[in-house]
Amino acid sequence: MRLIGLTGGIGSGKSTVAALLVARGAALVDADRLAREVVEPGTPGLAEIAAEFGPSVLLPDGRLDRPALGAIVFADAARRERLNAITHPRVAELMQRRIAEALAGDAPLVVVDVPLLFEGERQALFEGVLLVWVPAAMQVERLVARDGLREDDARARIEAQMPIDDKRALADWVVDNSGTPAATEAQVEAWWRAHV
């Protein structure tokens, strides 16, 4: 096995599991990082977002104001779809380049962290999909604590994604990240020993 997808719901702890896999020798391609790269100042992606959503989504230094853009797109599905139409093709192209680079390296496993993997029907790109799962109520708690969101805003972001239990039914493997950090690490270690 060389290439797997890693996904979960917002606030599920994908970054934690990704870091545990990297610590064991995996190469990581992170779709969220790529999404940031394609909207850096001076990129065509950022110019198109500013043209579509207006100057209120830019900070004074010209960078994207993510909270301002998030407030727009998480309140309006049509606007969210427009944003996705701008960013997703750019992220997909960059992702393919980074995957090819990683596969050319000597890591025993390439992990591609894609938050909306199932929503984008990308599972066929991978030899399998590892889901980081927590109960939906825990997602809300984590978003409120981590991002300082109000509970209704946290729920709106969660509801913009496929329900995490639906993702669980589609995944090849599941790491339950609702317990202690040690319990999560033990699951990752067991998965690594069985599959890499």
PDB file of C-alpha atoms in Angstrom:
ATOM      1  CA  MET A   1       0.000   0.000   0.000  1.00  0.00           C
ATOM      2  CA  ARG A   2       1.329   3.420  -0.907  1.00  0.00           C
ATOM      3  CA  LEU A   3      -1.563   5.920  -1.139  1.00  0.00           C
ATOM      4  CA  ILE A   4      -4.514   6.421   1.215  1.00  0.00           C
ATOM      5  CA  GLY A   5      -7.046   9.153   1.822  1.00  0.00           C
ATOM      6  CA  LEU A   6      -7.521  10.570   5.320  1.00  0.00           C
ATOM      7  CA  THR A   7     -10.764  12.322   6.173  1.00  0.00           C
ATOM      8  CA  GLY A   8     -13.224  13.096   8.947  1.00  0.00           C
ATOM      9  CA  GLY A   9     -15.638  15.787   9.953  1.00  0.00           C
ATOM     10  CA  ILE A  10     -14.679  19.293  10.970  1.00  0.00           C
ATOM     11  CA  GLY A  11     -13.338  19.133  14.533  1.00  0.00           C
ATOM     12  CA  SER A  12     -12.788  15.358  14.417  1.00  0.00           C
ATOM     13  CA  GLY A  13      -9.008  15.484  14.818  1.00  0.00           C
ATOM     14  CA  LYS A  14      -7.693  14.707  11.336  1.00  0.00           C
ATOM     15  CA  SER A  15      -4.600  16.813  12.001  1.00  0.00           C
ATOM     16  CA  THR A  16      -3.824  14.789  15.120  1.00  0.00           C
ATOM     17  CA  VAL A  17      -4.038  11.487  13.249  1.00  0.00           C
ATOM     18  CA  ALA A  18      -2.091  12.902  10.285  1.00  0.00           C
ATOM     19  CA  ALA A  19       0.720  13.936  12.652  1.00  0.00           C
ATOM     20  CA  LEU A  20       0.775  10.449  14.192  1.00  0.00           C
ATOM     21  CA  LEU A  21       1.088   8.889  10.731  1.00  0.00           C
ATOM     22  CA  VAL A  22       3.848  11.317   9.729  1.00  0.00           C
ATOM     23  CA  ALA A  23       5.701  10.486  12.957  1.00  0.00           C
ATOM     24  CA  ARG A  24       5.706   6.862  11.799  1.00  0.00           C
ATOM     25  CA  GLY A  25       7.196   7.737   8.414  1.00  0.00           C
ATOM     26  CA  ALA A  26       4.261   8.662   6.171  1.00  0.00           C
ATOM     27  CA  ALA A  27       4.455  11.510   3.682  1.00  0.00           C
ATOM     28  CA  LEU A  28       1.519  13.926   4.012  1.00  0.00           C
ATOM     29  CA  VAL A  29      -0.318  15.919   1.363  1.00  0.00           C
ATOM     30  CA  ASP A  30      -2.723  18.246   3.191  1.00  0.00           C
ATOM     31  CA  ALA A  31      -5.621  19.636   1.136  1.00  0.00           C
ATOM     32  CA  ASP A  32      -6.234  22.428   3.669  1.00  0.00           C
ATOM     33  CA  ARG A  33      -2.639  23.663   3.252  1.00  0.00           C
ATOM     34  CA  LEU A  34      -2.990  23.487  -0.509  1.00  0.00           C
ATOM     35  CA  ALA A  35      -6.250  25.434  -0.267  1.00  0.00           C
ATOM     36  CA  ARG A  36      -4.333  28.162   1.544  1.00  0.00           C
ATOM     37  CA  GLU A  37      -1.575  28.169  -1.073  1.00  0.00           C
ATOM     38  CA  VAL A  38      -3.961  28.716  -3.982  1.00  0.00           C
ATOM     39  CA  VAL A  39      -5.352  31.887  -2.358  1.00  0.00           C
ATOM     40  CA  GLU A  40      -2.092  33.504  -1.268  1.00  0.00           C
ATOM     41  CA  PRO A  41      -1.709  37.204  -2.150  1.00  0.00           C
ATOM     42  CA  GLY A  42      -0.896  37.631  -5.824  1.00  0.00           C
ATOM     43  CA  THR A  43      -2.502  34.352  -6.933  1.00  0.00           C
ATOM     44  CA  PRO A  44      -5.259  34.142  -9.539  1.00  0.00           C
ATOM     45  CA  GLY A  45      -7.374  32.279  -6.974  1.00  0.00           C
ATOM     46  CA  LEU A  46      -7.378  35.179  -4.533  1.00  0.00           C
ATOM     47  CA  ALA A  47      -8.065  37.680  -7.317  1.00  0.00           C
ATOM     48  CA  GLU A  48     -11.097  35.669  -8.433  1.00  0.00           C
ATOM     49  CA  ILE A  49     -12.418  35.381  -4.860  1.00  0.00           C
ATOM     50  CA  ALA A  50     -12.062  39.130  -4.330  1.00  0.00           C
ATOM     51  CA  ALA A  51     -13.867  39.804  -7.613  1.00  0.00           C
ATOM     52  CA  GLU A  52     -16.684  37.414  -6.688  1.00  0.00           C
ATOM     53  CA  PHE A  53     -17.162  38.252  -2.994  1.00  0.00           C
ATOM     54  CA  GLY A  54     -15.937  41.850  -2.812  1.00  0.00           C
ATOM     55  CA  PRO A  55     -13.184  43.660  -0.933  1.00  0.00           C
ATOM     56  CA  SER A  56     -14.683  42.842   2.483  1.00  0.00           C
ATOM     57  CA  VAL A  57     -13.089  39.368   2.257  1.00  0.00           C
ATOM     58  CA  LEU A  58      -9.575  40.859   2.121  1.00  0.00           C
ATOM     59  CA  LEU A  59      -7.480  42.011   5.048  1.00  0.00           C
ATOM     60  CA  PRO A  60      -5.686  45.375   4.841  1.00  0.00           C
ATOM     61  CA  ASP A  61      -2.437  43.583   3.901  1.00  0.00           C
ATOM     62  CA  GLY A  62      -4.149  41.888   0.941  1.00  0.00           C
ATOM     63  CA  ARG A  63      -4.480  38.407   2.464  1.00  0.00           C
ATOM     64  CA  LEU A  64      -7.773  36.531   2.539  1.00  0.00           C
ATOM     65  CA  ASP A  65      -9.943  37.289   5.566  1.00  0.00           C
ATOM     66  CA  ARG A  66     -11.038  33.706   6.221  1.00  0.00           C
ATOM     67  CA  PRO A  67     -13.555  34.503   8.995  1.00  0.00           C
ATOM     68  CA  ALA A  68     -15.260  37.122   6.794  1.00  0.00           C
ATOM     69  CA  LEU A  69     -15.447  34.735   3.843  1.00  0.00           C
ATOM     70  CA  GLY A  70     -16.592  31.900   6.123  1.00  0.00           C
ATOM     71  CA  ALA A  71     -19.447  34.031   7.447  1.00  0.00           C
ATOM     72  CA  ILE A  72     -20.670  34.494   3.874  1.00  0.00           C
ATOM     73  CA  VAL A  73     -20.306  30.958   2.544  1.00  0.00           C
ATOM     74  CA  PHE A  74     -21.489  29.014   5.576  1.00  0.00           C
ATOM     75  CA  ALA A  75     -24.705  31.048   5.591  1.00  0.00           C
ATOM     76  CA  ASP A  76     -25.458  30.555   1.879  1.00  0.00           C
ATOM     77  CA  ALA A  77     -25.051  27.241   0.047  1.00  0.00           C
ATOM     78  CA  ALA A  78     -25.031  28.892  -3.393  1.00  0.00           C
ATOM     79  CA  ARG A  79     -22.180  31.209  -2.383  1.00  0.00           C
ATOM     80  CA  ARG A  80     -20.311  28.234  -0.904  1.00  0.00           C
ATOM     81  CA  GLU A  81     -20.693  26.393  -4.221  1.00  0.00           C
ATOM     82  CA  ARG A  82     -19.306  29.436  -6.056  1.00  0.00           C
ATOM     83  CA  LEU A  83     -16.280  29.524  -3.748  1.00  0.00           C
ATOM     84  CA  ASN A  84     -15.743  25.805  -4.296  1.00  0.00           C
ATOM     85  CA  ALA A  85     -15.897  26.335  -8.070  1.00  0.00           C
ATOM     86  CA  ILE A  86     -13.059  28.845  -7.745  1.00  0.00           C
ATOM     87  CA  THR A  87     -10.827  26.924  -5.360  1.00  0.00           C
ATOM     88  CA  HIS A  88     -11.440  23.201  -5.903  1.00  0.00           C
ATOM     89  CA  PRO A  89      -9.960  22.914  -9.430  1.00  0.00           C
ATOM     90  CA  ARG A  90      -6.847  24.786  -8.320  1.00  0.00           C
ATOM     91  CA  VAL A  91      -6.466  22.622  -5.207  1.00  0.00           C
ATOM     92  CA  ALA A  92      -7.032  19.430  -7.226  1.00  0.00           C
ATOM     93  CA  GLU A  93      -4.308  20.351  -9.723  1.00  0.00           C
ATOM     94  CA  LEU A  94      -1.805  21.220  -6.989  1.00  0.00           C
ATOM     95  CA  MET A  95      -2.763  18.068  -5.059  1.00  0.00           C
ATOM     96  CA  GLN A  96      -2.001  15.836  -8.049  1.00  0.00           C
ATOM     97  CA  ARG A  97       1.459  17.401  -8.366  1.00  0.00           C
ATOM     98  CA  ARG A  98       2.190  16.957  -4.642  1.00  0.00           C
ATOM     99  CA  ILE A  99       0.941  13.339  -4.657  1.00  0.00           C
ATOM    100  CA  ALA A 100       3.192  12.514  -7.614  1.00  0.00           C
ATOM    101  CA  GLU A 101       6.162  14.098  -5.819  1.00  0.00           C
ATOM    102  CA  ALA A 102       5.403  12.167  -2.619  1.00  0.00           C
ATOM    103  CA  LEU A 103       4.957   8.848  -4.438  1.00  0.00           C
ATOM    104  CA  ALA A 104       8.338   9.383  -6.104  1.00  0.00           C
ATOM    105  CA  GLY A 105       9.918   9.604  -2.635  1.00  0.00           C
ATOM    106  CA  ASP A 106      10.798   6.759  -0.307  1.00  0.00           C
ATOM    107  CA  ALA A 107       8.041   7.079   2.327  1.00  0.00           C
ATOM    108  CA  PRO A 108       6.289   3.747   2.905  1.00  0.00           C
ATOM    109  CA  LEU A 109       2.911   5.487   2.782  1.00  0.00           C
ATOM    110  CA  VAL A 110       1.511   8.667   1.247  1.00  0.00           C
ATOM    111  CA  VAL A 111      -1.449  10.090   3.181  1.00  0.00           C
ATOM    112  CA  VAL A 112      -3.687  12.653   1.514  1.00  0.00           C
ATOM    113  CA  ASP A 113      -5.733  14.613   4.069  1.00  0.00           C
ATOM    114  CA  VAL A 114      -8.947  15.690   2.318  1.00  0.00           C
ATOM    115  CA  PRO A 115     -11.707  17.062   4.590  1.00  0.00           C
ATOM    116  CA  LEU A 116     -14.432  16.747   1.923  1.00  0.00           C
ATOM    117  CA  LEU A 117     -13.174  13.495   0.412  1.00  0.00           C
ATOM    118  CA  PHE A 118     -16.532  11.714   0.313  1.00  0.00           C
ATOM    119  CA  GLU A 119     -18.471  14.871  -0.555  1.00  0.00           C
ATOM    120  CA  GLY A 120     -16.212  15.278  -3.578  1.00  0.00           C
ATOM    121  CA  GLU A 121     -16.462  11.559  -4.394  1.00  0.00           C
ATOM    122  CA  ARG A 122     -12.668  11.224  -4.411  1.00  0.00           C
ATOM    123  CA  GLN A 123     -12.392   7.851  -2.662  1.00  0.00           C
ATOM    124  CA  ALA A 124     -11.585   6.051  -5.940  1.00  0.00           C
ATOM    125  CA  LEU A 125      -8.271   7.957  -6.089  1.00  0.00           C
ATOM    126  CA  PHE A 126      -6.965   6.000  -3.097  1.00  0.00           C
ATOM    127  CA  GLU A 127      -6.203   2.430  -2.128  1.00  0.00           C
ATOM    128  CA  GLY A 128      -8.386   3.006   0.923  1.00  0.00           C
ATOM    129  CA  VAL A 129      -9.815   5.744   3.138  1.00  0.00           C
ATOM    130  CA  LEU A 130      -9.045   6.170   6.841  1.00  0.00           C
ATOM    131  CA  LEU A 131     -11.733   8.127   8.700  1.00  0.00           C
ATOM    132  CA  VAL A 132     -11.123  10.016  11.929  1.00  0.00           C
ATOM    133  CA  TRP A 133     -14.424   9.762  13.783  1.00  0.00           C
ATOM    134  CA  VAL A 134     -15.962  11.473  16.801  1.00  0.00           C
ATOM    135  CA  PRO A 135     -19.656  11.849  17.701  1.00  0.00           C
ATOM    136  CA  ALA A 136     -21.318  14.875  16.116  1.00  0.00           C
ATOM    137  CA  ALA A 137     -21.910  16.448  19.549  1.00  0.00           C
ATOM    138  CA  MET A 138     -18.161  16.314  20.195  1.00  0.00           C
ATOM    139  CA  GLN A 139     -17.528  18.088  16.881  1.00  0.00           C
ATOM    140  CA  VAL A 140     -19.675  20.979  18.115  1.00  0.00           C
ATOM    141  CA  GLU A 141     -17.867  21.113  21.478  1.00  0.00           C
ATOM    142  CA  ARG A 142     -14.463  21.132  19.800  1.00  0.00           C
ATOM    143  CA  LEU A 143     -15.350  23.869  17.306  1.00  0.00           C
ATOM    144  CA  VAL A 144     -16.730  26.078  20.056  1.00  0.00           C
ATOM    145  CA  ALA A 145     -13.600  25.539  22.174  1.00  0.00           C
ATOM    146  CA  ARG A 146     -11.021  25.587  19.345  1.00  0.00           C
ATOM    147  CA  ASP A 147     -12.373  28.322  17.088  1.00  0.00           C
ATOM    148  CA  GLY A 148     -14.458  30.351  19.531  1.00  0.00           C
ATOM    149  CA  LEU A 149     -17.567  29.814  17.434  1.00  0.00           C
ATOM    150  CA  ARG A 150     -21.051  30.135  18.787  1.00  0.00           C
ATOM    151  CA  GLU A 151     -22.808  26.781  18.988  1.00  0.00           C
ATOM    152  CA  ASP A 152     -25.205  27.568  16.122  1.00  0.00           C
ATOM    153  CA  ASP A 153     -22.293  28.655  13.892  1.00  0.00           C
ATOM    154  CA  ALA A 154     -20.455  25.433  14.736  1.00  0.00           C
ATOM    155  CA  ARG A 155     -23.535  23.398  13.831  1.00  0.00           C
ATOM    156  CA  ALA A 156     -23.890  25.276  10.515  1.00  0.00           C
ATOM    157  CA  ARG A 157     -20.320  24.343   9.569  1.00  0.00           C
ATOM    158  CA  ILE A 158     -20.855  20.719  10.539  1.00  0.00           C
ATOM    159  CA  GLU A 159     -24.147  20.575   8.633  1.00  0.00           C
ATOM    160  CA  ALA A 160     -22.376  21.877   5.511  1.00  0.00           C
ATOM    161  CA  GLN A 161     -20.562  18.509   5.415  1.00  0.00           C
ATOM    162  CA  MET A 162     -21.801  14.956   5.002  1.00  0.00           C
ATOM    163  CA  PRO A 163     -22.815  13.598   8.434  1.00  0.00           C
ATOM    164  CA  ILE A 164     -19.834  11.918  10.073  1.00  0.00           C
ATOM    165  CA  ASP A 165     -21.756   8.677  10.630  1.00  0.00           C
ATOM    166  CA  ASP A 166     -22.477   8.506   6.886  1.00  0.00           C
ATOM    167  CA  LYS A 167     -18.756   8.921   6.254  1.00  0.00           C
ATOM    168  CA  ARG A 168     -18.072   6.127   8.726  1.00  0.00           C
ATOM    169  CA  ALA A 169     -20.203   3.764   6.638  1.00  0.00           C
ATOM    170  CA  LEU A 170     -18.110   4.590   3.544  1.00  0.00           C
ATOM    171  CA  ALA A 171     -14.636   4.402   5.100  1.00  0.00           C
ATOM    172  CA  ASP A 172     -12.297   1.423   4.823  1.00  0.00           C
ATOM    173  CA  TRP A 173     -10.816   2.021   8.290  1.00  0.00           C
ATOM    174  CA  VAL A 174     -11.880   4.148  11.281  1.00  0.00           C
ATOM    175  CA  VAL A 175      -9.928   5.748  14.107  1.00  0.00           C
ATOM    176  CA  ASP A 176     -12.248   6.707  16.978  1.00  0.00           C
ATOM    177  CA  ASN A 177     -10.784   9.965  18.278  1.00  0.00           C
ATOM    178  CA  SER A 178     -13.381  10.521  21.010  1.00  0.00           C
ATOM    179  CA  GLY A 179     -11.240   9.099  23.802  1.00  0.00           C
ATOM    180  CA  THR A 180      -7.842   9.975  25.212  1.00  0.00           C
ATOM    181  CA  PRO A 181      -4.866  10.956  23.069  1.00  0.00           C
ATOM    182  CA  ALA A 182      -3.212   7.696  24.152  1.00  0.00           C
ATOM    183  CA  ALA A 183      -6.210   5.699  22.913  1.00  0.00           C
ATOM    184  CA  THR A 184      -6.067   7.452  19.536  1.00  0.00           C
ATOM    185  CA  GLU A 185      -2.340   6.840  19.234  1.00  0.00           C
ATOM    186  CA  ALA A 186      -2.812   3.153  20.083  1.00  0.00           C
ATOM    187  CA  GLN A 187      -5.357   2.823  17.266  1.00  0.00           C
ATOM    188  CA  VAL A 188      -3.040   4.552  14.792  1.00  0.00           C
ATOM    189  CA  GLU A 189      -0.144   2.330  15.834  1.00  0.00           C
ATOM    190  CA  ALA A 190      -2.271  -0.787  15.409  1.00  0.00           C
ATOM    191  CA  TRP A 191      -3.453   0.382  11.999  1.00  0.00           C
ATOM    192  CA  TRP A 192       0.141   1.165  10.922  1.00  0.00           C
ATOM    193  CA  ARG A 193       1.399  -2.262  11.991  1.00  0.00           C
ATOM    194  CA  ALA A 194      -1.453  -3.991  10.146  1.00  0.00           C
ATOM    195  CA  HIS A 195      -1.356  -2.013   6.911  1.00  0.00           C
ATOM    196  CA  VAL A 196       2.064  -0.488   6.241  1.00  0.00           C
TER     197      VAL A 196
END
